[in-house]
Tab-separated table of C-alpha atoms and ligand atoms in Angstrom:
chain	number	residue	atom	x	y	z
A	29	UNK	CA	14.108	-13.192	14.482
A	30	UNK	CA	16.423	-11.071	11.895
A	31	UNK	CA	14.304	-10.358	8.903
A	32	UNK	CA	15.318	-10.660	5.344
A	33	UNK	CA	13.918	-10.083	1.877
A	34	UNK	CA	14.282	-12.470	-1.297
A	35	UNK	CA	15.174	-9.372	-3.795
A	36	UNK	CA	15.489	-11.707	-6.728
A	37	UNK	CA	12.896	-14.767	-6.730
A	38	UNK	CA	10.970	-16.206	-10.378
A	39	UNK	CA	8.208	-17.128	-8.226
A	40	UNK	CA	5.958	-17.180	-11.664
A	41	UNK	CA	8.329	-20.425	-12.852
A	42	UNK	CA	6.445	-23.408	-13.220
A	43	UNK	CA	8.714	-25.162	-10.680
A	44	UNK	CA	6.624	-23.646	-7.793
A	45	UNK	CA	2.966	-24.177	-9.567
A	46	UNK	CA	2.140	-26.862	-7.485
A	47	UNK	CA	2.808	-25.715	-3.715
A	48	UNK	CA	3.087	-21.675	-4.302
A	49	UNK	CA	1.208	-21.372	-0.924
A	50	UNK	CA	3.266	-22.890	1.341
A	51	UNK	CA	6.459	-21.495	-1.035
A	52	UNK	CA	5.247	-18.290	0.021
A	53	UNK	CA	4.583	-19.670	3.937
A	54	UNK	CA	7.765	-20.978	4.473
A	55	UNK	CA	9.870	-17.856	3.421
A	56	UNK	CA	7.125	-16.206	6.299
A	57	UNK	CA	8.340	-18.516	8.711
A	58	UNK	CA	11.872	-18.273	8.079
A	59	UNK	CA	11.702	-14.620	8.509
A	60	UNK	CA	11.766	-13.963	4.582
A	61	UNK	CA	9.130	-10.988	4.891
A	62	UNK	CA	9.152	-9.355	1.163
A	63	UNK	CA	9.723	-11.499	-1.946
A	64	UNK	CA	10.544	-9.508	-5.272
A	65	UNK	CA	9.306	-11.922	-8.311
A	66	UNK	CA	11.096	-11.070	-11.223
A	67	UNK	CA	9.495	-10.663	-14.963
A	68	UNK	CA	11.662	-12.505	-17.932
A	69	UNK	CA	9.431	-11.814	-20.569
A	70	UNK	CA	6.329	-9.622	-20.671
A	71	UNK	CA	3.979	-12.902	-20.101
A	72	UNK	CA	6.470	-13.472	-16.872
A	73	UNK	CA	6.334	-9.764	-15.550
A	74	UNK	CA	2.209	-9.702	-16.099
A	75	UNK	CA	2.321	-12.875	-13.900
A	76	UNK	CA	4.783	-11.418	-11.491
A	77	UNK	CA	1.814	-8.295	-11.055
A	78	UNK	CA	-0.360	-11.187	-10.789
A	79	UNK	CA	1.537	-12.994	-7.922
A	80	UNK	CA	1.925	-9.276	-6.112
A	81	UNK	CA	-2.057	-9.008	-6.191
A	82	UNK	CA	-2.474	-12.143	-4.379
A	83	UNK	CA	0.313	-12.189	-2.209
A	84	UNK	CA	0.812	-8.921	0.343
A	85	UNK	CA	4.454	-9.840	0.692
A	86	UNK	CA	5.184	-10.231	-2.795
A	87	UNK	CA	6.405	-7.501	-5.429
A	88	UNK	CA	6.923	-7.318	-9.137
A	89	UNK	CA	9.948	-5.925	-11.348
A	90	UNK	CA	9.011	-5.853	-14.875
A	91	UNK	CA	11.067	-6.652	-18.054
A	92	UNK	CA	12.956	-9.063	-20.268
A	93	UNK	CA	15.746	-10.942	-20.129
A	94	UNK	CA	18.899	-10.575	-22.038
A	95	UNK	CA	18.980	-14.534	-22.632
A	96	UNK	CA	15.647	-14.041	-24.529
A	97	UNK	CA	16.384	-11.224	-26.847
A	98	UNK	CA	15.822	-12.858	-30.181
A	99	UNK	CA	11.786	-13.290	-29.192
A	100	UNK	CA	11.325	-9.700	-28.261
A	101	UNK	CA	9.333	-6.887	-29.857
A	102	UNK	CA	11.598	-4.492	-31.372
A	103	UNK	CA	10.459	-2.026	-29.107
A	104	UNK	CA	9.256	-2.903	-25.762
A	105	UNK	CA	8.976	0.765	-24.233
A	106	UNK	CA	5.515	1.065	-24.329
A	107	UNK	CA	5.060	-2.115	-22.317
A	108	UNK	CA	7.284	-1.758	-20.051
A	109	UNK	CA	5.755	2.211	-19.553
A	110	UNK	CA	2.074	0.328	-18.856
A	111	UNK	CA	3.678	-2.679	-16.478
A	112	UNK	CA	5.310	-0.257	-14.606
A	113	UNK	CA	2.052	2.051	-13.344
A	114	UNK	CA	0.940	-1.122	-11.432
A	115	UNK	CA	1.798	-0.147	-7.897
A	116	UNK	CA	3.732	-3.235	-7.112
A	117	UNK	CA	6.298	-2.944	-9.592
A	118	UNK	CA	9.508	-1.962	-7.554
A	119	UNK	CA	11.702	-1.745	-10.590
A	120	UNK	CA	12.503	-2.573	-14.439
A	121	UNK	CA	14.399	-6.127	-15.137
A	122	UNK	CA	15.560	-8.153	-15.268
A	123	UNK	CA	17.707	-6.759	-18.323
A	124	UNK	CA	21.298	-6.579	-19.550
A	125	UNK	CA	23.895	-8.597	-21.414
A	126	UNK	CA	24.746	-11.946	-21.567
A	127	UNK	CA	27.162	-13.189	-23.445
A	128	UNK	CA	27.486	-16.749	-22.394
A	129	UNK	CA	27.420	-19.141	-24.897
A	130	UNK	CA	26.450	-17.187	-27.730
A	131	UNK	CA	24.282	-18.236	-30.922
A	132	UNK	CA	27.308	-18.336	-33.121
A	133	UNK	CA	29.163	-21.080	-30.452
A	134	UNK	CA	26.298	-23.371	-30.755
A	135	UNK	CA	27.197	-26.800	-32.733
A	136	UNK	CA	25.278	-28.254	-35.170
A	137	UNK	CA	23.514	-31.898	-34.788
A	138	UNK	CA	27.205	-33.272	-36.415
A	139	UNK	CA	29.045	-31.690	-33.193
A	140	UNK	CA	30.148	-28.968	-36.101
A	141	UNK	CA	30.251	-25.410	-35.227
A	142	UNK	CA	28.724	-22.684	-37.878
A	143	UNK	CA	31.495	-21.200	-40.468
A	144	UNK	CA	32.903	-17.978	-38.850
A	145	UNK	CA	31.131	-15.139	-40.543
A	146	UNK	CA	27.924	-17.094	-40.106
A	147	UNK	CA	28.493	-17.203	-36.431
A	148	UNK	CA	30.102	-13.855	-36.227
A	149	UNK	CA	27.091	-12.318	-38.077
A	150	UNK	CA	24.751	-14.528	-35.822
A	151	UNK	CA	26.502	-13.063	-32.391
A	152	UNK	CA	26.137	-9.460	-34.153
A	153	UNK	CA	22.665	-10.162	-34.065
A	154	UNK	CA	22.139	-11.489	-30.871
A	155	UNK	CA	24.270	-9.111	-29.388
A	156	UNK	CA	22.495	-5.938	-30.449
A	157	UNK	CA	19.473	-7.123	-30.031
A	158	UNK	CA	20.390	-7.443	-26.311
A	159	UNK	CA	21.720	-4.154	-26.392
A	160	UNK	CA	18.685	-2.380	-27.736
A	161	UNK	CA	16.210	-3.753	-24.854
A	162	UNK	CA	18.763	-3.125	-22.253
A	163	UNK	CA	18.839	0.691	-23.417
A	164	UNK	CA	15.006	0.730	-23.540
A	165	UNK	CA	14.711	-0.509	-20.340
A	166	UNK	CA	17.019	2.115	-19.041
A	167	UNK	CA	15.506	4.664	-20.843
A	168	UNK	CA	12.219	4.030	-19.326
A	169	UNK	CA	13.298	3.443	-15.909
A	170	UNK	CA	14.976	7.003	-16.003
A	171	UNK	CA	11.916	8.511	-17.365
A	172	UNK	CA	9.574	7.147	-14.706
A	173	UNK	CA	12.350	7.554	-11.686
A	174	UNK	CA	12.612	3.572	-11.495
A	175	UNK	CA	15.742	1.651	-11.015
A	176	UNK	CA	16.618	-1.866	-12.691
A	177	UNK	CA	17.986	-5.351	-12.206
A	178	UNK	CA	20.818	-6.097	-13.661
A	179	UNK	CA	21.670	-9.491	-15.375
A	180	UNK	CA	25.108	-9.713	-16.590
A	181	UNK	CA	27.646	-12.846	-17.645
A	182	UNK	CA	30.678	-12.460	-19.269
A	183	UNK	CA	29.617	-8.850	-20.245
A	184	UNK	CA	31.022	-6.537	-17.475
A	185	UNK	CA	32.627	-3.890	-19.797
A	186	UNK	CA	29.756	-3.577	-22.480
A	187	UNK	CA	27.590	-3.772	-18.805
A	188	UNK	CA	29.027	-0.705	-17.329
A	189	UNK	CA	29.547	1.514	-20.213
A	190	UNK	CA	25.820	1.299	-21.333
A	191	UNK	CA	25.133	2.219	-18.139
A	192	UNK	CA	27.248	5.211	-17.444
A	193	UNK	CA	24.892	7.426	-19.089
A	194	UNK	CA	22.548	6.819	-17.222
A	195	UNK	CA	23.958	6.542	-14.168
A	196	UNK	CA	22.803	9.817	-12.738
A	197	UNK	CA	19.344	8.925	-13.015
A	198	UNK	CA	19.067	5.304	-12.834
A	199	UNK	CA	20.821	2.730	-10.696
A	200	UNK	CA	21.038	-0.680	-11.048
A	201	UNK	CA	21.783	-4.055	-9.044
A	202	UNK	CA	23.968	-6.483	-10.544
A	203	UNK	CA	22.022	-9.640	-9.155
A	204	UNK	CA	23.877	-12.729	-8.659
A	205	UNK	CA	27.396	-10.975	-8.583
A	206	UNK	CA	30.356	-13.292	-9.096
A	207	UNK	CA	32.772	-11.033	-10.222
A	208	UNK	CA	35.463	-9.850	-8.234
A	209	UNK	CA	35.892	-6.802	-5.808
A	210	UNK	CA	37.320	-4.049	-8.387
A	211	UNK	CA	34.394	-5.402	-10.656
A	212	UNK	CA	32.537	-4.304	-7.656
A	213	UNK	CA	34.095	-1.328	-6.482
A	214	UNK	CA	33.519	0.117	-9.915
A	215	UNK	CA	29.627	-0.957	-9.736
A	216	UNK	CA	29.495	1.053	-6.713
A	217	UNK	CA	31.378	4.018	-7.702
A	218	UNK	CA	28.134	4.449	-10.182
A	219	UNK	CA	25.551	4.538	-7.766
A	220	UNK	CA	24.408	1.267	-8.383
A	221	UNK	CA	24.406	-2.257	-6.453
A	222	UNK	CA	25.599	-5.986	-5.956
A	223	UNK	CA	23.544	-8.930	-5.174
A	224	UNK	CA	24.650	-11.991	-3.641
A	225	UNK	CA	22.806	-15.398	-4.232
A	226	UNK	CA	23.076	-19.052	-2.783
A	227	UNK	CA	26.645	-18.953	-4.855
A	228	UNK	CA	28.163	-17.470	-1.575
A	229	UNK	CA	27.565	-20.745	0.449
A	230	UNK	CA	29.250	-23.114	-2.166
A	231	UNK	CA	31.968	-24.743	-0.670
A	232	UNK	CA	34.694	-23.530	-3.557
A	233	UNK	CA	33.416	-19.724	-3.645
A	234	UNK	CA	35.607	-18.020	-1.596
A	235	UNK	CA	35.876	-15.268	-3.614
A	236	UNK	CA	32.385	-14.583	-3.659
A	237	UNK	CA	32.359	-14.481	0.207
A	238	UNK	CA	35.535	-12.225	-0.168
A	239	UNK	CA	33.029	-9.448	-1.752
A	240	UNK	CA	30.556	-9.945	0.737
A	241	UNK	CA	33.133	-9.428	3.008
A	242	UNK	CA	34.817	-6.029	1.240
A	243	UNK	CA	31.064	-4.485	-0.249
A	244	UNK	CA	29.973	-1.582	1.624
A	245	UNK	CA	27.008	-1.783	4.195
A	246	UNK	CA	24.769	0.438	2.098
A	247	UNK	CA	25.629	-0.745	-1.375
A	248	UNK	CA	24.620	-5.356	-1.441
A	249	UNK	CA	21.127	-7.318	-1.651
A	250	UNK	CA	20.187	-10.829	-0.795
A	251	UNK	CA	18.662	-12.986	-3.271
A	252	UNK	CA	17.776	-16.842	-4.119
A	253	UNK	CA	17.537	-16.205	-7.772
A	254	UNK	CA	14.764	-19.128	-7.423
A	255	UNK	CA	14.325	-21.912	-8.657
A	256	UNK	CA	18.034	-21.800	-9.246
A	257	UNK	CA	21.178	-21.495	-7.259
A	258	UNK	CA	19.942	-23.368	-3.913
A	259	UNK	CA	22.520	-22.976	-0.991
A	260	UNK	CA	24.187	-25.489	0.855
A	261	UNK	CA	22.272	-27.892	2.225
A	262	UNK	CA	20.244	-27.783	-0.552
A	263	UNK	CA	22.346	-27.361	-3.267
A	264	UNK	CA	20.991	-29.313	-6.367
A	265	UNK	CA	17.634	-29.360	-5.173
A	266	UNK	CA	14.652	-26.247	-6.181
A	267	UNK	CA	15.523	-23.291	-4.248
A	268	UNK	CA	12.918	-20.983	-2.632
A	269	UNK	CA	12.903	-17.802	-0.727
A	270	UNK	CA	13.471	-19.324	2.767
A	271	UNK	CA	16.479	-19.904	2.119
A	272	UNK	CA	18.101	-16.694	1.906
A	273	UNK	CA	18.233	-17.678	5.474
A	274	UNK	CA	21.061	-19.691	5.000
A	275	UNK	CA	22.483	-17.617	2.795
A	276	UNK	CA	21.836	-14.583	4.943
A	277	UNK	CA	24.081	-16.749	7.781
A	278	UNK	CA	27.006	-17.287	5.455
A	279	UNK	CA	26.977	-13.647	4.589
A	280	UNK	CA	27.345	-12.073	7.913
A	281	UNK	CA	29.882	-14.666	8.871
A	282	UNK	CA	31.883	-13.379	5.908
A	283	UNK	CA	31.491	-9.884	7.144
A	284	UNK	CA	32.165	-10.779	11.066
A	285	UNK	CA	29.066	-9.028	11.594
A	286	UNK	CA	25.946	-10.306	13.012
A	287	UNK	CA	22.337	-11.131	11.768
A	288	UNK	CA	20.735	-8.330	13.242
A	289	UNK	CA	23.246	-5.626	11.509
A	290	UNK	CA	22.893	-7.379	8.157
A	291	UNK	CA	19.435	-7.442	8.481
A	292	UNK	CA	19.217	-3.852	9.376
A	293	UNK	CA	21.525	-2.809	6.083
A	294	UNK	CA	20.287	-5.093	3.766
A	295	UNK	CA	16.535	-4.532	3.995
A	296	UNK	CA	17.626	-0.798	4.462
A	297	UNK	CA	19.317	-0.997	1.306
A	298	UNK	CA	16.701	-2.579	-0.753
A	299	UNK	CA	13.895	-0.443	0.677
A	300	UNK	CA	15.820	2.586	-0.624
A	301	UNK	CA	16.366	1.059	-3.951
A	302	UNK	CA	12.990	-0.728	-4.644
A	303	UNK	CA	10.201	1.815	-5.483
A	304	UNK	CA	7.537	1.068	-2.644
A	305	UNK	CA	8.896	-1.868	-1.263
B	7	ZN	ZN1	16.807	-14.031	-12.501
């Protein structure tokens, strides 16, 4: 049976509390060998460590996530520093920028948005805030010879150029990539990765499976993205790691390749990115 890893999995969500075990079984028997449980917060990434301890085919990446800035410390190096000795953490993340649906958009209870310079000040905020932890997160990872997940939305440009710096030293996989091939192309031409999710087996995402289909061998990653993002047939329902299975399928009939080869370049791929994976 092709193997497969789940590089991208919040396997510390509440959503799997009450069956973990067989979670954790099922991506087994589907051939789902190593699961990579991503940290959101630093309560997330210490339960992450804590899912790695108990489970030999689990793994940790440490960090916060852009979406949840605002509740931050101002500086999170020294934490991050101390998550990352544990021997399971594989890399910082998930970090980066999001700028979907930004504080300043939000409407009021009366349906009315905030006056302009309210919201613009508000978006300032939110904005650099994100942009401070993603730079501390980079700045530890190239310290300590880690990579990092990427999360980005609707922030490609500020993505890349806070990046670029770093770029020599750190490399980074943009996880659950929906942008299009030059988006990609230029991700590449920096070192750094792609990540497909569940998204590629959706019925009206073509052009996702037109980046499977055009990213280089060496240079893309499998994920779930659990709980969210389940593939077709499951779409709407939790997702879990088994299913990159499906997913997996999907993929190498975008590429016109078979299992075998993309199991052979994907877990290659993610072995040489993940630290001790
Ligand atoms: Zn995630």
């Amino acid at each position: 049976m092709p193997i497969f890893y789940d590089t991208h999995a919040h396997l510390d969500y509440p959503d799997f509390a009450p069956d973990l075990e067989q979670v954790v079984e099922r991506a087994q028997a589907a051939g789902i060998t190593k699961i990579i449980s991503i940290g959101t917060d630093l309560e997330s990434s210490r339960r992450a460590i804590q899912l790695a301890e108990r489970f030999d085919c689990v793994y940790a990446v440490a960090g916060w996530h852009p979406s949840d800035a605002p509740r931050a410390p101002a500086d999170l190096r020294g934490a991050l520093r101390e998550l990352a000795r544990h021997p399971k953490v594989v890399a910082l993340g998930e970090t980066g920028l999001d700028y979907h649906r930004l504080p300043g958009s939000r409407k009021n209870e009366a349906g009315e948005p905030p006056p302009a310079a309210t919201a613009a000040a508000e978006d300032q905020r939110y904005q650099s805030k994100q942009a401070e932890l993603f730079r501390q997160h980079l700045e530890v990872a190239a310290e300590l010879g880690l990579n990092c997940v990427i999360h980005q939305r609707d922030s490609l440009e500020d993505t890349l150029a806070q990046l670029q710096p770093f770029a020599d030293r750190v490399r980074g996989v943009f996880h659950c990539f929906a942008n299009d091939a030059a988006a990609m192309r230029r991700i590449v031409a920096m070192n750094s990765l792609v990540s497909f999710t569940g998204i590629a087996t959706f019925k009206n995402a073509q052009s996702v499976r037109e980046v499977i289909a055009a990213a280089p061998a060496d240079r893309f990653l499998l994920e779930t993205d659990c709980p969210y993002l389940a593939p077709v047939p499951y779409r709407g329902k939790r997702c879990e790691p088994a299913y990159v299975k499906e997913i997996s399928e999907v993929a190498a009939q975008a590429r016109g390749c078979s299992l075998e080869e993309l199991s052979a370049a994907t877990c290659r791929t993610a072995q040489r990115f993940f630290r001790n994976l």
